[in-house]
Structure formats: structure tokens, C-alpha cells
Amino acid sequence: MTDGRDLIERIGKLRPANRRTGQPLHRPLLLLWAIAQAVHGRTREQPWSVVKEDVGPLLTEFADSSDGQQDVLYPFWALQRVKLWEVAESADLPLTSQGRRPKLSALDEANPVAGLPKQDYDRLSEDLELAAWAVSTLIIRFFTPTPPLLLEALRLKELVAGQVATCLRPVPGEPYPHRDAIADAYGGNRVLGITPLADGILTVYSDDKGPYADQRLPEMDWIAYTGDGLSGDQTLSAGNRRMAEYQEQQKALRYWHKPYKGHWTFETWAVVVQRRKRWGLGQDGRQRREFVWILAPVPSPMRETWPPEVIEALNEDDGQLHDDSVDVIPLEVDSTLETKRTSARERYQRLAAAARRTAAGRTRRSKIAQVERYLRSPAAREAVVLRSEGRCENPSCKGHPLERTDADEPILEVDHVNGLARTGQDIPEVMIALCPNCHALKTRGRNRHKLQKELRVIARSRHRSFMENG
């Protein structure tokens, strides 16, 4: 990385420890103060006594420090580890018995000078755009939502001028031909689907070619994003753990998308509004449980710009896992079923009962409810496919009702006969399995109303037939 991007990369490596009370913000605050010294042309190296006097009140007001001036000791020493800070003649300072930091009395006596490395100071003082980028990165990572008086207290408000999001790089809409080009420009991992760029802000990648089944939810712009892990049951580790942290902290991440045969584009900022689990096929072709992260696009990482429906969804989110894999268990992995002695009728009845249980709890009217209705009871969809016996349920189908995919699966689309928006019900008796051609006729055909009426009768009749015993 060049042109100051190595500075952003070092800022990205700044990771205060996670504690029960949250992340201590001492180091980010000291770094913001140091950047302000460069922006305003103050002396690069300041004595310990000045740093303590200036930064102590900031720690008290914005980092919940009980004794701000004494607590300055920790960032004053620790910020050196990521090469963003230098303490003159530090080797001469006596350390505590653990050797982690100098004694407070030793600092008071020696009063060493400290500040940004000279090369960083010179860059920041000469390039205010880079300074704004650095400040915005720290604000987004550690101070969102931003305390109202933080930027004023640091004398950095004019630098970002209320445009924190636009000072960041990359900006939404930037296209790149491949992942290597993104990494060359902004750092980060070249392969993983959930990984931060060099600035430390989490980024997710979605490729229409696969291997994950990511999708935009119909009739809304929210995204069902598949979790991290190619084969086997996904676990709450690696990228999934980072997603859970962003969900808990209600922080925005970057969403990159690559359409089939297209370019990678930073499409939007997004926030995690729900975590679900479903059955899916791993790269090894076997069924596995996978996470689905529901992402709501937002205009910027600044909470004050987020639409009301996103705020509502975040307030509604309980942070818990919504497990859609419980009711529907693929036969090939369900060791509790005697598959050879379980008839299609019995399995259909079990799935229909599960769908009704799920539908009974979905009476809310909100974006999250809309998401749940689309992702709807997997039991209902599974039941309809089972009932279809692998063929289009439109008796007048003139397409290819028995056509199969390369994976020997039926080419069927499960649809609500009256439309989900009208019924709001995810139960098999109001749903039907159609080939793509019949689905189009039912939705957009000139005679669609007549066909919908016929399909309503067929769906209920076939449902009754499968629900009968014997």
C-alpha cells in the first residue's frame, strides 16, 4: 500500500481487547488526539505531562475512565506496538514488575516526549484528505454512534465536516475486476468471504457464481447472506464470529457483490439485523447446517443516516439464532427416521404441522416479519415439493414438467397461489409447485386470474389428499 495507505493498514491492526464492559477506547482516543496535533501544526513530540493533561479529560469523558490522567499511561505506552506512536528514550524507563509498562512515577520524573512517527506526522500534516480518512476510520471502528461532542473536543470537527462516511475509502460503487485488485488497492484477504479490509472494517463478498447461496430477498433490497464455511456444519467461529460481533454492536459492514461474469463492486454498507440457520449443500455436495445473516443496506456507516425500518429491525432483533433447520431435516441426514418405513404421506403431514406452528407466530407487520415470511417455514416449501412428486402441479402444464437439474433435482418454484403479500400464510394448502414457465403464466400471463383460481383448487385438493390417513 502506498500514498499513506500503510498508515491506514496500521490503524486497521489496532484492536483493543474485548472485555465484559466493552472495548477500552484509550488507544483510539490517544491516536485521534495525536492526529489532531498534526492537522493543527502543533509540535509532533509532546512531553508526558502535556499528553497527560490533554488526553486525561478525554478518557474520562469518552472512554469511561475513572481516573483519566492516570489511565493515559496505558495508551501512551501500548500504542507503540502497532508502530503508530513513539516514546523517546523509552528503553531507559524502569518498568513494573511484570515488565508491561513503565511506572507512573518514572514517567512523571523523566517526563519523556512522545508522538506520532515523523513520517506519519509529516504525511498527515501535509495531506488533510489522508488525515480525514484516518480519523473517519477510527470513528467508524470505535466511536459509532459518535458521542456528540467528541470531534469538537478533539478539534477535528472541521476536518471531517460532518462527512465521516465520505472520507473513507473505498466509496460505494467502486468496481474491480477481481479480488486481487481490491486487495492491491485496500489490503485485506484475497480469498475469504468474510474478512476486513486493511482498515479493520469488516467486509463481506457475494459472488453470483457461488459457492454460497446468497440472495437478494424478493420485493425488498435486503440480503440473505450465507455464513463462513464451505463444507460441514458451520460454526460460530472465524468470519461468523465477526458477523455476530457486528450484529451485537449494531455496526455497519461493507457488502461487495459480483454478478455472473461481472466485476466486483462495493455495492453498499449494510447492518446485520438477524441471524438464522438453515439446511444447505456444502461444497462437498452434502447437506449441512449453515448460517444465514440478514443484511439490511444502509446509506452509510453512520447510524443517523439509517432508514426507520432498519432501526426498527435492529430494535426488534433479539440477537439470538433463529433456527429454521429444526423442523425440516433432510432424509439423508435424519438418523431418527426409519426412512424406508416413512411414507411420503406421513412426512408431508409432519411438515405441514411444522409449517402451521411457524405460521401461527408470524402476525407482526415489519421488515423483519417480511423477511421471515419470505424465508418462511422451510417445512412448508419442503412439503409442497414432496407433494408435487417432482413434477409441476399445474395439470395443464405444457412446458417441461419432469425436467431435472444436473443434481437430479426437479426444476420447480414453490409459490403462494394468491401471493404471499395477500395471504401472509406459509402453509402448504395455499402454496403450489410450478415449473418456471407455469410460474410466469400464473404471475404475468394474460389469463393469470383464471389460472390462479384453478391452482387454488388444485393446491387445496392435493393438500387434503396428502393429509388423509391411509
Tab-separated table of C-alpha atoms in Angstrom:
chain	number	residue	atom	x	y	z
A	1	MET	CA	0.000	0.000	0.000
A	2	THR	CA	1.296	3.451	-0.904
A	3	ASP	CA	0.361	7.101	-0.527
A	4	GLY	CA	-0.344	6.794	3.183
A	5	ARG	CA	-2.348	3.561	2.889
A	6	ASP	CA	0.255	1.820	5.000
A	7	LEU	CA	-0.835	4.201	7.790
A	8	ILE	CA	-4.452	3.062	7.333
A	9	GLU	CA	-3.244	-0.544	7.439
A	10	ARG	CA	-1.532	0.035	10.800
A	11	ILE	CA	-4.681	1.716	12.099
A	12	GLY	CA	-6.558	-1.389	10.955
A	13	LYS	CA	-4.340	-3.511	13.200
A	14	LEU	CA	-5.395	-1.531	16.255
A	15	ARG	CA	-7.561	-3.981	18.183
A	16	PRO	CA	-8.262	-3.142	21.827
A	17	ALA	CA	-9.125	-6.160	23.927
A	18	ASN	CA	-12.769	-7.187	24.272
A	19	ARG	CA	-13.870	-7.041	27.903
A	20	ARG	CA	-17.193	-7.623	29.599
A	21	THR	CA	-17.655	-3.878	29.842
A	22	GLY	CA	-16.828	-3.398	26.146
A	23	GLN	CA	-13.731	-2.331	24.254
A	24	PRO	CA	-11.397	0.094	26.094
A	25	LEU	CA	-11.057	3.116	23.828
A	26	HIS	CA	-7.875	4.578	25.319
A	27	ARG	CA	-5.594	3.877	22.340
A	28	PRO	CA	-8.020	5.099	19.641
A	29	LEU	CA	-8.561	8.306	21.634
A	30	LEU	CA	-4.848	8.971	22.045
A	31	LEU	CA	-4.333	8.351	18.330
A	32	LEU	CA	-7.125	10.764	17.405
A	33	TRP	CA	-5.524	13.369	19.671
A	34	ALA	CA	-2.139	12.788	18.006
A	35	ILE	CA	-3.636	13.182	14.518
A	36	ALA	CA	-5.186	16.457	15.654
A	37	GLN	CA	-1.705	17.680	16.637
A	38	ALA	CA	-0.532	17.073	13.059
A	39	VAL	CA	-3.632	18.656	11.492
A	40	HIS	CA	-3.263	21.829	13.570
A	41	GLY	CA	0.517	22.067	13.217
A	42	ARG	CA	1.371	21.523	16.853
A	43	THR	CA	4.755	20.095	17.804
A	44	ARG	CA	4.991	16.419	16.885
A	45	GLU	CA	6.567	15.266	20.163
A	46	GLN	CA	4.877	16.418	23.335
A	47	PRO	CA	6.106	15.857	26.925
A	48	TRP	CA	4.357	13.222	29.009
A	49	SER	CA	2.994	15.958	31.280
A	50	VAL	CA	1.260	17.684	28.329
A	51	VAL	CA	-0.142	14.430	26.932
A	52	LYS	CA	-1.460	13.503	30.372
A	53	GLU	CA	-3.094	16.888	30.843
A	54	ASP	CA	-4.671	16.970	27.372
A	55	VAL	CA	-5.762	13.336	26.960
A	56	GLY	CA	-6.779	12.591	30.570
A	57	PRO	CA	-10.071	14.557	30.391
A	58	LEU	CA	-10.860	12.897	27.025
A	59	LEU	CA	-10.533	9.453	28.605
A	60	THR	CA	-12.797	10.494	31.455
A	61	GLU	CA	-15.484	11.912	29.160
A	62	PHE	CA	-15.406	9.492	26.220
A	63	ALA	CA	-13.790	6.259	27.479
A	64	ASP	CA	-15.475	5.822	30.882
A	65	SER	CA	-12.158	6.224	32.702
A	66	SER	CA	-12.429	6.750	36.441
A	67	ASP	CA	-9.028	8.473	36.587
A	68	GLY	CA	-8.276	9.840	33.132
A	69	GLN	CA	-4.862	11.342	33.783
A	70	GLN	CA	-3.531	8.192	35.412
A	71	ASP	CA	-5.059	5.964	32.701
A	72	VAL	CA	-3.208	7.867	29.958
A	73	LEU	CA	-0.246	5.689	30.912
A	74	TYR	CA	-1.711	2.624	29.173
A	75	PRO	CA	-2.211	4.019	25.639
A	76	PHE	CA	0.911	6.209	25.968
A	77	TRP	CA	2.959	3.015	26.179
A	78	ALA	CA	0.855	0.403	24.324
A	79	LEU	CA	0.285	2.409	21.129
A	80	GLN	CA	3.917	1.780	20.220
A	81	ARG	CA	3.090	-1.892	19.491
A	82	VAL	CA	1.370	-1.089	16.203
A	83	LYS	CA	4.067	1.436	15.229
A	84	LEU	CA	1.715	4.420	15.479
A	85	TRP	CA	3.460	6.105	18.409
A	86	GLU	CA	6.986	6.697	19.623
A	87	VAL	CA	8.262	7.387	23.142
A	88	ALA	CA	11.726	8.947	23.211
A	89	GLU	CA	14.375	7.113	25.247
A	90	SER	CA	11.799	4.512	26.271
A	91	ALA	CA	14.496	1.914	26.901
A	92	ASP	CA	15.759	3.942	29.869
A	93	LEU	CA	12.448	3.909	31.736
A	94	PRO	CA	12.158	1.414	34.640
A	95	LEU	CA	9.250	-0.983	34.139
A	96	THR	CA	6.729	-2.538	36.509
A	97	SER	CA	7.445	-5.984	37.952
A	98	GLN	CA	5.545	-7.599	35.056
A	99	GLY	CA	7.578	-5.595	32.551
A	100	ARG	CA	4.458	-4.482	30.670
A	101	ARG	CA	4.797	-0.709	31.057
A	102	PRO	CA	6.829	1.944	32.918
A	103	LYS	CA	5.887	3.003	36.398
A	104	LEU	CA	3.756	6.122	36.627
A	105	SER	CA	6.310	7.667	38.972
A	106	ALA	CA	9.059	7.016	36.410
A	107	LEU	CA	7.108	8.813	33.691
A	108	ASP	CA	6.370	11.755	35.961
A	109	GLU	CA	10.051	12.029	36.859
A	110	ALA	CA	11.569	11.566	33.386
A	111	ASN	CA	8.746	13.375	31.534
A	112	PRO	CA	9.741	11.845	28.152
A	113	VAL	CA	8.450	13.281	24.886
A	114	ALA	CA	6.284	11.177	22.598
A	115	GLY	CA	4.202	11.453	19.446
A	116	LEU	CA	3.442	10.049	16.025
A	117	PRO	CA	6.333	8.648	13.970
A	118	LYS	CA	7.815	11.517	11.956
A	119	GLN	CA	6.852	10.072	8.562
A	120	ASP	CA	3.207	9.716	9.652
A	121	TYR	CA	3.155	13.182	11.194
A	122	ASP	CA	4.523	14.748	8.010
A	123	ARG	CA	2.010	12.922	5.806
A	124	LEU	CA	-0.963	13.850	7.975
A	125	SER	CA	0.032	17.488	8.284
A	126	GLU	CA	0.519	17.822	4.507
A	127	ASP	CA	-2.411	15.660	3.318
A	128	LEU	CA	-5.670	16.589	5.024
A	129	GLU	CA	-7.572	14.072	2.877
A	130	LEU	CA	-5.450	11.276	4.361
A	131	ALA	CA	-5.973	12.751	7.828
A	132	ALA	CA	-9.751	12.753	7.291
A	133	TRP	CA	-9.566	9.133	6.090
A	134	ALA	CA	-7.616	8.123	9.209
A	135	VAL	CA	-9.953	9.996	11.567
A	136	SER	CA	-13.066	8.580	9.876
A	137	THR	CA	-11.696	5.036	10.101
A	138	LEU	CA	-11.155	5.406	13.839
A	139	ILE	CA	-14.586	6.963	14.348
A	140	ILE	CA	-16.388	4.207	12.435
A	141	ARG	CA	-14.485	1.391	14.120
A	142	PHE	CA	-14.568	2.599	17.701
A	143	PHE	CA	-16.985	5.507	18.192
A	144	THR	CA	-20.257	4.584	16.467
A	145	PRO	CA	-22.622	6.108	17.366
A	146	THR	CA	-20.319	9.082	17.751
A	147	PRO	CA	-20.584	10.965	21.065
A	148	PRO	CA	-21.978	14.418	20.206
A	149	LEU	CA	-19.002	16.437	21.485
A	150	LEU	CA	-16.140	14.077	20.653
A	151	LEU	CA	-14.948	15.725	17.433
A	152	GLU	CA	-15.300	19.190	18.956
A	153	ALA	CA	-13.244	18.162	21.986
A	154	LEU	CA	-10.516	16.840	19.686
A	155	ARG	CA	-10.759	19.892	17.386
A	156	LEU	CA	-11.414	17.583	14.426
A	157	LYS	CA	-14.965	18.589	13.539
A	158	GLU	CA	-13.939	20.903	10.714
A	159	LEU	CA	-11.641	18.263	9.233
A	160	VAL	CA	-14.448	15.789	8.525
A	161	ALA	CA	-17.150	18.482	8.318
A	162	GLY	CA	-19.954	16.055	9.125
A	163	GLN	CA	-18.890	13.802	6.249
A	164	VAL	CA	-17.209	10.937	8.082
A	165	ALA	CA	-18.549	8.284	5.700
A	166	THR	CA	-17.439	10.078	2.517
A	167	CYS	CA	-13.893	10.450	3.857
A	168	LEU	CA	-13.472	6.663	3.922
A	169	ARG	CA	-12.027	4.622	1.076
A	170	PRO	CA	-13.259	2.749	-0.873
A	171	VAL	CA	-16.512	4.534	-1.648
A	172	PRO	CA	-19.715	2.696	-2.648
A	173	GLY	CA	-19.844	1.964	-6.358
A	174	GLU	CA	-16.121	1.305	-6.835
A	175	PRO	CA	-15.654	-1.655	-9.267
A	176	TYR	CA	-12.682	-4.030	-9.503
A	177	PRO	CA	-12.119	-6.916	-11.951
A	178	HIS	CA	-11.055	-9.426	-9.278
A	179	ARG	CA	-10.308	-9.830	-5.584
A	180	ASP	CA	-6.574	-9.337	-6.068
A	181	ALA	CA	-7.238	-5.855	-7.421
A	182	ILE	CA	-9.276	-4.965	-4.311
A	183	ALA	CA	-6.501	-6.252	-2.051
A	184	ASP	CA	-3.868	-4.354	-4.039
A	185	ALA	CA	-5.824	-1.137	-3.527
A	186	TYR	CA	-7.143	-1.565	0.010
A	187	GLY	CA	-5.471	-4.604	1.549
A	188	GLY	CA	-7.272	-7.455	3.234
A	189	ASN	CA	-7.552	-11.152	2.481
A	190	ARG	CA	-7.749	-12.177	-1.179
A	191	VAL	CA	-9.878	-15.295	-0.681
A	192	LEU	CA	-12.138	-15.272	2.395
A	193	GLY	CA	-15.771	-14.262	2.016
A	194	ILE	CA	-15.999	-12.547	5.425
A	195	THR	CA	-12.873	-10.547	6.201
A	196	PRO	CA	-11.862	-6.956	6.957
A	197	LEU	CA	-10.023	-4.701	4.549
A	198	ALA	CA	-6.718	-3.307	5.776
A	199	ASP	CA	-8.546	-0.585	7.725
A	200	GLY	CA	-10.084	-3.238	10.003
A	201	ILE	CA	-13.705	-2.642	8.931
A	202	LEU	CA	-15.498	-5.929	8.232
A	203	THR	CA	-16.250	-6.691	4.583
A	204	VAL	CA	-18.349	-9.464	3.039
A	205	TYR	CA	-18.182	-10.718	-0.544
A	206	SER	CA	-21.004	-12.316	-2.531
A	207	ASP	CA	-20.326	-13.977	-5.903
A	208	ASP	CA	-23.313	-15.000	-8.059
A	209	LYS	CA	-21.208	-17.880	-9.381
A	210	GLY	CA	-21.027	-19.405	-5.893
A	211	PRO	CA	-20.144	-21.351	-3.888
A	212	TYR	CA	-22.680	-19.844	-1.452
A	213	ALA	CA	-26.431	-19.447	-1.958
A	214	ASP	CA	-26.617	-15.704	-1.203
A	215	GLN	CA	-29.677	-13.857	-2.468
A	216	ARG	CA	-31.496	-10.544	-2.511
A	217	LEU	CA	-34.903	-11.052	-0.914
A	218	PRO	CA	-37.739	-10.524	-3.425
A	219	GLU	CA	-39.690	-7.271	-3.243
A	220	MET	CA	-37.140	-5.775	-0.856
A	221	ASP	CA	-33.461	-4.902	-1.069
A	222	TRP	CA	-32.331	-6.858	1.981
A	223	ILE	CA	-29.831	-9.677	1.590
A	224	ALA	CA	-29.745	-13.263	2.861
A	225	TYR	CA	-26.003	-13.828	3.187
A	226	THR	CA	-24.645	-17.336	3.753
A	227	GLY	CA	-22.145	-17.751	6.579
A	228	ASP	CA	-18.491	-18.794	6.568
A	229	GLY	CA	-17.550	-22.448	5.949
A	230	LEU	CA	-17.620	-24.365	2.656
A	231	SER	CA	-18.438	-27.892	3.872
A	232	GLY	CA	-19.805	-29.410	7.050
A	233	ASP	CA	-21.994	-27.691	9.636
A	234	GLN	CA	-20.991	-24.066	10.040
A	235	THR	CA	-19.877	-22.942	13.487
A	236	LEU	CA	-19.812	-19.576	15.210
A	237	SER	CA	-16.103	-19.077	14.562
A	238	ALA	CA	-13.838	-17.161	12.171
A	239	GLY	CA	-15.961	-14.948	9.893
A	240	ASN	CA	-19.222	-15.995	11.559
A	241	ARG	CA	-17.864	-14.862	14.911
A	242	ARG	CA	-17.038	-11.446	13.434
A	243	MET	CA	-20.547	-11.215	11.966
A	244	ALA	CA	-22.032	-11.965	15.396
A	245	GLU	CA	-19.893	-9.204	16.914
A	246	TYR	CA	-21.113	-6.706	14.312
A	247	GLN	CA	-24.688	-7.839	14.962
A	248	GLU	CA	-24.282	-7.348	18.709
A	249	GLN	CA	-22.600	-3.951	18.301
A	250	GLN	CA	-25.008	-2.886	15.511
A	251	LYS	CA	-22.124	-1.744	13.327
A	252	ALA	CA	-22.189	-1.373	9.544
A	253	LEU	CA	-20.033	-3.547	7.294
A	254	ARG	CA	-19.138	-3.339	3.601
A	255	TYR	CA	-21.040	-5.530	1.115
A	256	TRP	CA	-19.274	-6.378	-2.168
A	257	HIS	CA	-21.106	-8.175	-4.972
A	258	LYS	CA	-20.011	-9.807	-8.198
A	259	PRO	CA	-22.729	-10.627	-10.755
A	260	TYR	CA	-22.123	-13.572	-13.045
A	261	LYS	CA	-19.306	-12.638	-15.479
A	262	GLY	CA	-19.265	-9.130	-13.968
A	263	HIS	CA	-16.907	-7.095	-11.787
A	264	TRP	CA	-16.669	-6.893	-8.035
A	265	THR	CA	-18.402	-3.738	-6.801
A	266	PHE	CA	-18.649	-2.234	-3.351
A	267	GLU	CA	-22.446	-2.103	-3.508
A	268	THR	CA	-23.468	-0.801	-0.125
A	269	TRP	CA	-22.934	-0.526	3.581
A	270	ALA	CA	-25.146	-2.962	5.482
A	271	VAL	CA	-26.037	-3.959	9.043
A	272	VAL	CA	-26.851	-7.417	10.395
A	273	VAL	CA	-30.472	-7.401	11.561
A	274	GLN	CA	-30.914	-11.127	12.184
A	275	ARG	CA	-29.047	-14.445	12.309
A	276	ARG	CA	-30.728	-17.626	11.108
A	277	LYS	CA	-29.758	-21.219	10.408
A	278	ARG	CA	-30.976	-23.435	7.574
A	279	TRP	CA	-30.076	-26.565	5.663
A	280	GLY	CA	-27.906	-26.171	2.583
A	281	LEU	CA	-25.465	-28.057	0.397
A	282	GLY	CA	-21.779	-27.745	1.174
A	283	GLN	CA	-19.081	-27.657	-1.478
A	284	ASP	CA	-18.708	-31.405	-0.977
A	285	GLY	CA	-22.330	-31.875	-2.121
A	286	ARG	CA	-23.531	-32.966	1.308
A	287	GLN	CA	-26.289	-31.463	3.410
A	288	ARG	CA	-25.090	-29.217	6.214
A	289	ARG	CA	-26.470	-26.597	8.583
A	290	GLU	CA	-25.423	-23.094	7.570
A	291	PHE	CA	-25.836	-19.606	8.964
A	292	VAL	CA	-27.875	-17.006	7.098
A	293	TRP	CA	-27.084	-13.412	8.045
A	294	ILE	CA	-29.870	-10.976	7.128
A	295	LEU	CA	-28.215	-7.777	5.905
A	296	ALA	CA	-30.106	-4.507	5.604
A	297	PRO	CA	-28.425	-1.994	3.249
A	298	VAL	CA	-27.870	1.484	4.738
A	299	PRO	CA	-26.656	4.725	3.115
A	300	SER	CA	-23.556	4.975	5.290
A	301	PRO	CA	-21.993	3.519	8.440
A	302	MET	CA	-23.348	6.459	10.452
A	303	ARG	CA	-26.436	5.390	12.396
A	304	GLU	CA	-28.180	8.749	11.970
A	305	THR	CA	-28.480	8.039	8.211
A	306	TRP	CA	-30.201	4.666	8.598
A	307	PRO	CA	-33.849	4.328	7.463
A	308	PRO	CA	-36.549	3.932	10.167
A	309	GLU	CA	-37.327	0.351	9.087
A	310	VAL	CA	-33.696	-0.634	9.685
A	311	ILE	CA	-33.679	0.959	13.146
A	312	GLU	CA	-36.973	-0.834	13.849
A	313	ALA	CA	-35.474	-4.155	12.773
A	314	LEU	CA	-32.403	-3.625	14.960
A	315	ASN	CA	-34.621	-2.834	17.938
A	316	GLU	CA	-36.677	-5.934	17.184
A	317	ASP	CA	-33.638	-8.187	16.837
A	318	ASP	CA	-33.055	-10.221	19.998
A	319	GLY	CA	-29.555	-11.223	18.898
A	320	GLN	CA	-30.472	-14.891	19.143
A	321	LEU	CA	-30.195	-17.585	16.490
A	322	HIS	CA	-33.436	-18.313	14.623
A	323	ASP	CA	-33.073	-21.972	13.708
A	324	ASP	CA	-35.001	-22.951	10.573
A	325	SER	CA	-33.218	-26.318	10.428
A	326	VAL	CA	-35.173	-27.901	13.285
A	327	ASP	CA	-38.490	-28.698	11.616
A	328	VAL	CA	-37.104	-29.732	8.249
A	329	ILE	CA	-34.347	-32.326	8.394
A	330	PRO	CA	-33.259	-33.833	5.065
A	331	LEU	CA	-33.918	-37.550	4.997
A	332	GLU	CA	-30.324	-38.361	4.096
A	333	VAL	CA	-29.082	-36.909	7.396
A	334	ASP	CA	-32.003	-37.707	9.711
A	335	SER	CA	-30.893	-40.728	11.680
A	336	THR	CA	-34.042	-40.609	13.818
A	337	LEU	CA	-36.303	-41.508	10.912
A	338	GLU	CA	-36.721	-45.020	9.619
A	339	THR	CA	-36.698	-43.679	6.080
A	340	LYS	CA	-37.705	-46.904	4.423
A	341	ARG	CA	-40.830	-47.166	6.581
A	342	THR	CA	-41.814	-43.490	6.491
A	343	SER	CA	-44.270	-42.814	3.682
A	344	ALA	CA	-44.418	-39.584	1.721
A	345	ARG	CA	-47.866	-39.003	3.233
A	346	GLU	CA	-46.545	-39.270	6.805
A	347	ARG	CA	-43.644	-36.976	6.054
A	348	TYR	CA	-45.975	-34.457	4.408
A	349	GLN	CA	-48.225	-34.432	7.472
A	350	ARG	CA	-45.246	-33.819	9.766
A	351	LEU	CA	-44.016	-30.969	7.567
A	352	ALA	CA	-47.477	-29.389	7.288
A	353	ALA	CA	-47.851	-29.426	11.074
A	354	ALA	CA	-44.448	-27.736	11.462
A	355	ALA	CA	-45.423	-25.093	8.883
A	356	ARG	CA	-48.622	-24.313	10.782
A	357	ARG	CA	-46.713	-23.914	14.057
A	358	THR	CA	-44.355	-21.458	12.402
A	359	ALA	CA	-47.132	-19.524	10.626
A	360	ALA	CA	-49.040	-19.132	13.895
A	361	GLY	CA	-46.262	-16.991	15.340
A	362	ARG	CA	-45.926	-14.640	12.356
A	363	THR	CA	-48.514	-11.950	12.839
A	364	ARG	CA	-46.207	-8.905	13.058
A	365	ARG	CA	-46.069	-6.273	10.338
A	366	SER	CA	-42.465	-5.131	9.898
A	367	LYS	CA	-39.461	-5.591	7.629
A	368	ILE	CA	-38.254	-8.465	9.812
A	369	ALA	CA	-41.648	-10.134	9.530
A	370	GLN	CA	-41.419	-9.700	5.753
A	371	VAL	CA	-38.006	-11.390	5.804
A	372	GLU	CA	-39.339	-14.266	7.864
A	373	ARG	CA	-42.321	-14.697	5.582
A	374	TYR	CA	-40.025	-14.952	2.586
A	375	LEU	CA	-37.527	-17.271	4.209
A	376	ARG	CA	-40.768	-18.759	5.567
A	377	SER	CA	-41.154	-22.107	7.110
A	378	PRO	CA	-38.776	-24.397	5.234
A	379	ALA	CA	-41.263	-27.067	6.274
A	380	ALA	CA	-43.956	-25.552	4.028
A	381	ARG	CA	-41.704	-25.422	0.966
A	382	GLU	CA	-40.387	-28.928	1.618
A	383	ALA	CA	-43.934	-30.216	1.994
A	384	VAL	CA	-45.075	-28.720	-1.317
A	385	VAL	CA	-42.072	-30.136	-3.202
A	386	LEU	CA	-42.751	-33.532	-1.611
A	387	ARG	CA	-46.433	-33.314	-2.541
A	388	SER	CA	-45.555	-32.432	-6.136
A	389	GLU	CA	-43.750	-35.780	-6.547
A	390	GLY	CA	-41.161	-33.967	-8.629
A	391	ARG	CA	-43.431	-32.501	-11.285
A	392	CYS	CA	-45.257	-29.237	-11.959
A	393	GLU	CA	-48.605	-29.215	-10.116
A	394	ASN	CA	-50.360	-27.332	-12.916
A	395	PRO	CA	-52.316	-30.149	-14.660
A	396	SER	CA	-52.369	-28.140	-17.899
A	397	CYS	CA	-48.613	-27.621	-17.932
A	398	LYS	CA	-47.281	-27.549	-21.497
A	399	GLY	CA	-43.649	-26.912	-20.590
A	400	HIS	CA	-41.258	-29.491	-19.204
A	401	PRO	CA	-42.948	-30.708	-16.015
A	402	LEU	CA	-40.455	-33.535	-15.419
A	403	GLU	CA	-37.205	-31.777	-16.337
A	404	ARG	CA	-34.334	-32.209	-13.827
A	405	THR	CA	-31.201	-30.248	-12.908
A	406	ASP	CA	-27.645	-31.598	-13.132
A	407	ALA	CA	-28.052	-32.540	-9.475
A	408	ASP	CA	-31.148	-34.579	-10.444
A	409	GLU	CA	-33.451	-32.150	-8.645
A	410	PRO	CA	-36.823	-31.088	-10.088
A	411	ILE	CA	-36.876	-27.639	-11.679
A	412	LEU	CA	-39.719	-26.309	-9.551
A	413	GLU	CA	-40.545	-22.995	-7.907
A	414	VAL	CA	-42.741	-23.038	-4.819
A	415	ASP	CA	-45.171	-20.143	-4.928
A	416	HIS	CA	-48.137	-18.761	-2.997
A	417	VAL	CA	-51.187	-19.109	-5.238
A	418	ASN	CA	-52.688	-15.806	-4.085
A	419	GLY	CA	-49.350	-14.127	-3.459
A	420	LEU	CA	-47.647	-14.010	-0.092
A	421	ALA	CA	-48.496	-10.338	0.449
A	422	ARG	CA	-52.249	-11.091	0.273
A	423	THR	CA	-52.385	-14.195	2.457
A	424	GLY	CA	-49.353	-13.818	4.694
A	425	GLN	CA	-49.616	-17.572	5.229
A	426	ASP	CA	-46.770	-20.049	4.794
A	427	ILE	CA	-48.826	-23.218	4.806
A	428	PRO	CA	-48.889	-25.900	2.082
A	429	GLU	CA	-52.613	-25.635	1.257
A	430	VAL	CA	-52.134	-22.119	-0.194
A	431	MET	CA	-48.839	-22.925	-1.953
A	432	ILE	CA	-48.056	-24.789	-5.147
A	433	ALA	CA	-45.014	-26.149	-7.008
A	434	LEU	CA	-44.721	-24.847	-10.578
A	435	CYS	CA	-42.208	-25.138	-13.364
A	436	PRO	CA	-40.674	-21.756	-14.325
A	437	ASN	CA	-42.958	-21.463	-17.357
A	438	CYS	CA	-46.173	-22.054	-15.400
A	439	HIS	CA	-44.929	-19.770	-12.637
A	440	ALA	CA	-44.563	-16.988	-15.219
A	441	LEU	CA	-48.032	-17.688	-16.618
A	442	LYS	CA	-49.530	-17.625	-13.126
A	443	THR	CA	-47.774	-14.329	-12.302
A	444	ARG	CA	-47.749	-12.379	-15.571
A	445	GLY	CA	-49.863	-14.275	-18.095
A	446	ARG	CA	-52.916	-12.749	-19.780
A	447	ASN	CA	-55.123	-15.467	-18.274
A	448	ARG	CA	-53.395	-15.453	-14.890
A	449	HIS	CA	-56.570	-14.796	-12.871
A	450	LYS	CA	-58.278	-17.855	-14.305
A	451	LEU	CA	-55.160	-19.954	-13.769
A	452	GLN	CA	-54.784	-18.713	-10.172
A	453	LYS	CA	-58.363	-19.757	-9.444
A	454	GLU	CA	-57.705	-23.242	-10.836
A	455	LEU	CA	-54.436	-23.575	-8.916
A	456	ARG	CA	-56.125	-22.635	-5.623
A	457	VAL	CA	-58.469	-25.571	-6.031
A	458	ILE	CA	-55.630	-27.905	-7.010
A	459	ALA	CA	-53.418	-26.894	-4.076
A	460	ARG	CA	-56.171	-27.465	-1.515
A	461	SER	CA	-57.257	-30.723	-3.130
A	462	ARG	CA	-53.768	-32.179	-3.210
A	463	HIS	CA	-53.201	-30.985	0.361
A	464	ARG	CA	-56.367	-32.739	1.578
A	465	SER	CA	-55.330	-35.904	-0.247
A	466	PHE	CA	-51.944	-35.986	1.481
A	467	MET	CA	-53.424	-35.166	4.890
A	468	GLU	CA	-55.861	-38.078	4.780
A	469	ASN	CA	-54.810	-41.182	6.680
A	470	GLY	CA	-54.458	-44.441	4.786
